[in-house]
Amino acid sequence: MPATTRPASRRPEKTGGKGRKNLKAPTRAGMSTNLKFTLGVLAAVALIIGGAVFFAVKGASAPDAAAANLVRADSHRISTAADGKVTVVEFLDFECPSCGAAYPAVEQLRKDYAGKITYVVREFPLDMHPNAMNAAAAAEAAAAQGKFEAMYNKLFSTQQSWGGQQTDHAKTFDGYAQELGLDMTKYRADVASQPVLDRIETDRTDGAAAGARGTPTFFVNGKLFEKQATYDNLKAAVDAALAG
């Protein structure tokens, strides 16, 4: 609205004298205000619609991106199928009792389907387990010396002796590394290294993006396995994938 209390003349005043300024006719000022308001509303609507489209597109592509990261080039493949037809991915926590309970079924599955499935292990240590991160770091440090599977088996086969305790078991894992014949100088350096921590965090990030909310979480050919991790249930899922 015009910034004056006097009725504005319909004829613009000339600039010139001290304290004088141009005044616009009220009707023209009103039209300008309405136009600005209308344009503002249209802009807001456009932003809302544009934002909705953006999030819809982003949401649509997210599952594909997450599935693509289920298995990375350097992920631990402890079983490999030449044809690559079926891939099972497990996000696990070495201290998780449910992972420990699933371990025998997983090992039986790997044995029965040797050469038929690719089995990938990824780290997903949970904060609720005091030694989960230490165990994951031990496995990754062992992997740096080609002994990931050996440490994987060692950690699960001994889980009941160290799991579920508040005691720091880093020295226990050092002992396992010695039993596996690892170079202990390199092992100790790797366990505490940033690359190992980054590797674990990448696994956890990929798992969370794909839908992992706890452990163990399995994916069969990129599809979330939602049943109990028994041998029969895993076998059924693998058989279906092989037949597909």
mmCIF file of C-alpha atoms in Angstrom:
data_model
loop_
_atom_site.group_PDB
_atom_site.id
_atom_site.type_symbol
_atom_site.label_atom_id
_atom_site.label_comp_id
_atom_site.label_asym_id
_atom_site.label_seq_id
_atom_site.Cartn_x
_atom_site.Cartn_y
_atom_site.Cartn_z
ATOM 1 C CA MET A 1 0.000 0.000 0.000
ATOM 2 C CA PRO A 2 1.196 3.648 -0.537
ATOM 3 C CA ALA A 3 3.352 4.877 2.315
ATOM 4 C CA THR A 4 1.287 8.086 2.960
ATOM 5 C CA THR A 5 -1.858 9.130 4.798
ATOM 6 C CA ARG A 6 -2.856 11.654 2.141
ATOM 7 C CA PRO A 7 -5.055 10.623 -0.763
ATOM 8 C CA ALA A 8 -2.730 9.921 -3.585
ATOM 9 C CA SER A 9 -3.173 11.723 -6.849
ATOM 10 C CA ARG A 10 -3.866 9.572 -9.880
ATOM 11 C CA ARG A 11 -1.234 11.570 -11.693
ATOM 12 C CA PRO A 12 2.286 10.707 -10.511
ATOM 13 C CA GLU A 13 4.105 13.544 -8.930
ATOM 14 C CA LYS A 14 7.294 14.709 -10.401
ATOM 15 C CA THR A 15 10.525 14.209 -8.614
ATOM 16 C CA GLY A 16 12.399 17.272 -7.697
ATOM 17 C CA GLY A 17 11.756 19.230 -4.570
ATOM 18 C CA LYS A 18 13.181 18.416 -1.166
ATOM 19 C CA GLY A 19 11.299 15.722 0.636
ATOM 20 C CA ARG A 20 9.247 14.883 -2.399
ATOM 21 C CA LYS A 21 8.945 11.419 -3.950
ATOM 22 C CA ASN A 22 6.995 9.565 -6.604
ATOM 23 C CA LEU A 23 3.657 8.164 -5.473
ATOM 24 C CA LYS A 24 1.759 5.470 -7.321
ATOM 25 C CA ALA A 25 -1.984 5.534 -7.749
ATOM 26 C CA PRO A 26 -3.814 3.375 -5.191
ATOM 27 C CA THR A 27 -5.454 1.209 -7.824
ATOM 28 C CA ARG A 28 -2.179 0.418 -9.498
ATOM 29 C CA ALA A 29 -0.543 -0.277 -6.120
ATOM 30 C CA GLY A 30 -3.398 -2.619 -5.227
ATOM 31 C CA MET A 31 -3.008 -4.497 -8.494
ATOM 32 C CA SER A 32 0.736 -4.853 -7.890
ATOM 33 C CA THR A 33 0.154 -6.245 -4.386
ATOM 34 C CA ASN A 34 -2.411 -8.743 -5.612
ATOM 35 C CA LEU A 35 -0.159 -9.806 -8.427
ATOM 36 C CA LYS A 36 2.751 -10.331 -6.034
ATOM 37 C CA PHE A 37 0.528 -12.350 -3.707
ATOM 38 C CA THR A 38 -0.747 -14.506 -6.572
ATOM 39 C CA LEU A 39 2.748 -15.107 -7.890
ATOM 40 C CA GLY A 40 3.921 -15.995 -4.378
ATOM 41 C CA VAL A 41 1.159 -18.574 -3.989
ATOM 42 C CA LEU A 42 1.923 -20.083 -7.396
ATOM 43 C CA ALA A 43 5.621 -20.252 -6.543
ATOM 44 C CA ALA A 44 4.885 -21.994 -3.255
ATOM 45 C CA VAL A 45 2.624 -24.515 -4.997
ATOM 46 C CA ALA A 46 5.304 -25.132 -7.610
ATOM 47 C CA LEU A 47 7.880 -25.746 -4.902
ATOM 48 C CA ILE A 48 5.585 -28.170 -3.096
ATOM 49 C CA ILE A 49 4.790 -30.079 -6.279
ATOM 50 C CA GLY A 50 8.408 -30.025 -7.345
ATOM 51 C CA GLY A 51 9.484 -31.248 -3.921
ATOM 52 C CA ALA A 52 6.948 -34.056 -4.029
ATOM 53 C CA VAL A 53 8.205 -35.150 -7.418
ATOM 54 C CA PHE A 54 11.809 -34.962 -6.217
ATOM 55 C CA PHE A 55 11.139 -37.106 -3.158
ATOM 56 C CA ALA A 56 9.056 -39.549 -5.168
ATOM 57 C CA VAL A 57 11.857 -40.022 -7.667
ATOM 58 C CA LYS A 58 14.439 -40.228 -4.901
ATOM 59 C CA GLY A 59 12.352 -42.784 -3.026
ATOM 60 C CA ALA A 60 11.895 -44.862 -6.159
ATOM 61 C CA SER A 61 15.607 -45.108 -6.812
ATOM 62 C CA ALA A 62 16.645 -45.778 -3.202
ATOM 63 C CA PRO A 63 15.847 -49.540 -3.200
ATOM 64 C CA ASP A 64 17.908 -50.042 -6.364
ATOM 65 C CA ALA A 65 20.840 -48.140 -4.880
ATOM 66 C CA ALA A 66 20.612 -50.105 -1.627
ATOM 67 C CA ALA A 67 20.445 -53.425 -3.486
ATOM 68 C CA ALA A 68 23.466 -52.468 -5.561
ATOM 69 C CA ASN A 69 25.459 -51.984 -2.354
ATOM 70 C CA LEU A 70 24.500 -55.278 -0.733
ATOM 71 C CA VAL A 71 27.671 -56.769 -2.179
ATOM 72 C CA ARG A 72 30.668 -54.555 -2.830
ATOM 73 C CA ALA A 73 33.741 -55.503 -4.802
ATOM 74 C CA ASP A 74 35.715 -56.134 -1.613
ATOM 75 C CA SER A 75 32.960 -57.848 0.387
ATOM 76 C CA HIS A 76 33.874 -61.134 2.051
ATOM 77 C CA ARG A 77 32.713 -64.048 -0.093
ATOM 78 C CA ILE A 78 33.234 -67.167 1.987
ATOM 79 C CA SER A 79 31.504 -69.390 -0.587
ATOM 80 C CA THR A 80 31.433 -68.787 -4.315
ATOM 81 C CA ALA A 81 29.265 -70.106 -7.142
ATOM 82 C CA ALA A 82 30.805 -70.034 -10.589
ATOM 83 C CA ASP A 83 27.506 -69.171 -12.275
ATOM 84 C CA GLY A 84 26.681 -66.431 -9.761
ATOM 85 C CA LYS A 85 22.997 -67.308 -9.974
ATOM 86 C CA VAL A 86 22.281 -67.188 -6.245
ATOM 87 C CA THR A 87 23.890 -64.885 -3.711
ATOM 88 C CA VAL A 88 23.096 -64.955 -0.023
ATOM 89 C CA VAL A 89 24.214 -61.961 2.042
ATOM 90 C CA GLU A 90 24.283 -62.014 5.840
ATOM 91 C CA PHE A 91 24.700 -58.909 7.972
ATOM 92 C CA LEU A 92 25.913 -60.223 11.302
ATOM 93 C CA ASP A 93 27.189 -59.384 14.745
ATOM 94 C CA PHE A 94 29.707 -61.894 16.098
ATOM 95 C CA GLU A 95 28.427 -61.377 19.649
ATOM 96 C CA CYS A 96 24.749 -61.649 18.751
ATOM 97 C CA PRO A 97 23.195 -64.820 20.269
ATOM 98 C CA SER A 98 20.782 -65.109 17.335
ATOM 99 C CA CYS A 99 23.704 -65.012 14.901
ATOM 100 C CA GLY A 100 25.404 -67.683 16.960
ATOM 101 C CA ALA A 101 22.251 -69.785 16.846
ATOM 102 C CA ALA A 102 22.009 -69.371 13.053
ATOM 103 C CA TYR A 103 25.677 -70.189 12.491
ATOM 104 C CA PRO A 104 25.273 -74.017 12.374
ATOM 105 C CA ALA A 105 22.416 -73.686 9.872
ATOM 106 C CA VAL A 106 24.490 -71.334 7.731
ATOM 107 C CA GLU A 107 27.468 -73.689 7.763
ATOM 108 C CA GLN A 108 25.268 -76.642 6.820
ATOM 109 C CA LEU A 109 23.766 -74.620 4.006
ATOM 110 C CA ARG A 110 27.198 -73.671 2.720
ATOM 111 C CA LYS A 111 28.253 -77.298 2.808
ATOM 112 C CA ASP A 112 25.150 -78.634 1.079
ATOM 113 C CA TYR A 113 25.202 -75.927 -1.606
ATOM 114 C CA ALA A 114 28.953 -75.721 -2.142
ATOM 115 C CA GLY A 115 29.602 -74.372 -5.627
ATOM 116 C CA LYS A 116 25.922 -73.484 -6.076
ATOM 117 C CA ILE A 117 25.628 -70.308 -4.024
ATOM 118 C CA THR A 118 27.792 -67.315 -3.258
ATOM 119 C CA TYR A 119 27.737 -66.546 0.452
ATOM 120 C CA VAL A 120 28.701 -63.042 1.534
ATOM 121 C CA VAL A 121 29.367 -61.939 5.102
ATOM 122 C CA ARG A 122 29.089 -58.294 6.115
ATOM 123 C CA GLU A 123 29.654 -56.636 9.468
ATOM 124 C CA PHE A 124 26.755 -55.216 11.459
ATOM 125 C CA PRO A 125 27.970 -54.935 15.087
ATOM 126 C CA LEU A 126 25.268 -53.680 17.422
ATOM 127 C CA ASP A 127 25.989 -51.078 20.092
ATOM 128 C CA MET A 128 24.177 -53.188 22.684
ATOM 129 C CA HIS A 129 26.931 -55.829 22.519
ATOM 130 C CA PRO A 130 30.104 -54.676 24.344
ATOM 131 C CA ASN A 131 32.550 -56.769 22.299
ATOM 132 C CA ALA A 132 30.804 -56.721 18.938
ATOM 133 C CA MET A 133 33.019 -53.984 17.530
ATOM 134 C CA ASN A 134 36.180 -55.628 18.865
ATOM 135 C CA ALA A 135 35.140 -58.912 17.250
ATOM 136 C CA ALA A 136 34.349 -57.227 13.945
ATOM 137 C CA ALA A 137 37.728 -55.463 13.983
ATOM 138 C CA ALA A 138 39.447 -58.784 14.746
ATOM 139 C CA ALA A 139 37.741 -60.390 11.746
ATOM 140 C CA GLU A 140 38.699 -57.501 9.476
ATOM 141 C CA ALA A 141 42.299 -57.514 10.701
ATOM 142 C CA ALA A 142 42.420 -61.254 10.012
ATOM 143 C CA ALA A 143 40.978 -60.598 6.545
ATOM 144 C CA ALA A 144 43.942 -58.343 5.810
ATOM 145 C CA GLN A 145 46.059 -61.493 6.088
ATOM 146 C CA GLY A 146 43.695 -63.745 4.155
ATOM 147 C CA LYS A 147 42.136 -65.316 7.235
ATOM 148 C CA PHE A 148 38.667 -63.811 7.436
ATOM 149 C CA GLU A 149 36.825 -67.127 7.201
ATOM 150 C CA ALA A 150 39.110 -68.721 9.773
ATOM 151 C CA MET A 151 38.448 -65.890 12.248
ATOM 152 C CA TYR A 152 34.735 -65.944 11.393
ATOM 153 C CA ASN A 153 34.587 -69.612 12.352
ATOM 154 C CA LYS A 154 36.713 -69.078 15.457
ATOM 155 C CA LEU A 155 34.574 -66.240 16.777
ATOM 156 C CA PHE A 156 31.308 -68.118 16.360
ATOM 157 C CA SER A 157 32.592 -71.435 17.645
ATOM 158 C CA THR A 158 33.789 -69.733 20.844
ATOM 159 C CA GLN A 159 31.014 -67.146 21.203
ATOM 160 C CA GLN A 160 29.631 -68.609 24.429
ATOM 161 C CA SER A 161 32.984 -68.168 26.180
ATOM 162 C CA TRP A 162 33.229 -64.422 25.571
ATOM 163 C CA GLY A 163 29.836 -63.158 24.387
ATOM 164 C CA GLY A 164 27.395 -61.276 26.589
ATOM 165 C CA GLN A 165 30.057 -60.006 28.982
ATOM 166 C CA GLN A 166 31.090 -56.497 29.986
ATOM 167 C CA THR A 167 34.742 -57.539 30.059
ATOM 168 C CA ASP A 168 36.857 -56.253 27.181
ATOM 169 C CA HIS A 169 37.877 -59.331 25.170
ATOM 170 C CA ALA A 170 40.345 -57.670 22.805
ATOM 171 C CA LYS A 171 43.119 -59.830 24.311
ATOM 172 C CA THR A 172 40.974 -62.916 23.788
ATOM 173 C CA PHE A 173 40.774 -62.066 20.098
ATOM 174 C CA ASP A 174 44.526 -61.444 20.047
ATOM 175 C CA GLY A 175 44.880 -65.016 21.258
ATOM 176 C CA TYR A 176 42.710 -66.265 18.406
ATOM 177 C CA ALA A 177 44.866 -64.335 15.951
ATOM 178 C CA GLN A 178 47.964 -66.034 17.348
ATOM 179 C CA GLU A 179 46.292 -69.440 17.051
ATOM 180 C CA LEU A 180 45.573 -68.682 13.393
ATOM 181 C CA GLY A 181 49.233 -67.895 12.815
ATOM 182 C CA LEU A 182 48.779 -64.226 11.980
ATOM 183 C CA ASP A 183 51.569 -61.666 11.964
ATOM 184 C CA MET A 184 50.731 -60.099 15.314
ATOM 185 C CA THR A 185 52.466 -56.795 14.676
ATOM 186 C CA LYS A 186 50.397 -56.258 11.563
ATOM 187 C CA TYR A 187 47.265 -57.649 13.221
ATOM 188 C CA ARG A 188 47.452 -55.253 16.184
ATOM 189 C CA ALA A 189 48.076 -52.311 13.884
ATOM 190 C CA ASP A 190 45.161 -53.258 11.627
ATOM 191 C CA VAL A 191 42.710 -53.808 14.490
ATOM 192 C CA ALA A 192 43.138 -50.194 15.602
ATOM 193 C CA SER A 193 43.391 -48.699 12.110
ATOM 194 C CA GLN A 194 41.016 -46.224 10.524
ATOM 195 C CA PRO A 195 40.589 -48.308 7.341
ATOM 196 C CA VAL A 196 39.230 -51.202 9.422
ATOM 197 C CA LEU A 197 36.823 -48.916 11.279
ATOM 198 C CA ASP A 198 35.741 -47.359 7.975
ATOM 199 C CA ARG A 199 35.184 -50.788 6.473
ATOM 200 C CA ILE A 200 32.917 -51.801 9.349
ATOM 201 C CA GLU A 201 30.968 -48.545 9.141
ATOM 202 C CA THR A 202 30.486 -48.988 5.399
ATOM 203 C CA ASP A 203 29.006 -52.423 6.023
ATOM 204 C CA ARG A 204 26.671 -51.078 8.681
ATOM 205 C CA THR A 205 25.590 -48.173 6.488
ATOM 206 C CA ASP A 206 24.882 -50.473 3.544
ATOM 207 C CA GLY A 207 22.936 -52.837 5.762
ATOM 208 C CA ALA A 208 20.802 -50.104 7.270
ATOM 209 C CA ALA A 209 20.089 -48.648 3.810
ATOM 210 C CA ALA A 210 18.960 -52.057 2.586
ATOM 211 C CA GLY A 211 16.615 -52.552 5.529
ATOM 212 C CA ALA A 212 18.693 -54.350 8.162
ATOM 213 C CA ARG A 213 17.402 -53.421 11.603
ATOM 214 C CA GLY A 214 18.995 -56.192 13.638
ATOM 215 C CA THR A 215 21.085 -59.314 13.338
ATOM 216 C CA PRO A 216 21.240 -61.633 11.642
ATOM 217 C CA THR A 217 19.665 -60.118 8.531
ATOM 218 C CA PHE A 218 19.771 -62.144 5.314
ATOM 219 C CA PHE A 219 19.193 -61.233 1.696
ATOM 220 C CA VAL A 220 18.737 -63.833 -1.024
ATOM 221 C CA ASN A 221 19.417 -62.387 -4.470
ATOM 222 C CA GLY A 222 18.807 -58.924 -3.096
ATOM 223 C CA LYS A 223 15.489 -59.781 -1.462
ATOM 224 C CA LEU A 224 15.120 -59.428 2.288
ATOM 225 C CA PHE A 225 14.722 -62.815 3.967
ATOM 226 C CA GLU A 226 12.012 -62.303 6.588
ATOM 227 C CA LYS A 227 11.595 -65.761 8.103
ATOM 228 C CA GLN A 228 13.372 -67.289 11.064
ATOM 229 C CA ALA A 229 16.953 -68.221 10.156
ATOM 230 C CA THR A 230 16.564 -71.993 10.375
ATOM 231 C CA TYR A 231 18.222 -74.386 7.971
ATOM 232 C CA ASP A 232 14.884 -75.405 6.413
ATOM 233 C CA ASN A 233 13.783 -71.803 5.852
ATOM 234 C CA LEU A 234 17.102 -70.755 4.366
ATOM 235 C CA LYS A 235 17.189 -73.878 2.203
ATOM 236 C CA ALA A 236 13.693 -73.145 0.888
ATOM 237 C CA ALA A 237 14.692 -69.625 -0.063
ATOM 238 C CA VAL A 238 17.842 -70.837 -1.810
ATOM 239 C CA ASP A 239 15.955 -73.600 -3.649
ATOM 240 C CA ALA A 240 13.398 -71.065 -4.877
ATOM 241 C CA ALA A 241 16.166 -68.777 -6.115
ATOM 242 C CA LEU A 242 17.944 -71.640 -7.877
ATOM 243 C CA ALA A 243 14.700 -72.674 -9.568
ATOM 244 C CA GLY A 244 13.812 -69.130 -10.578
#
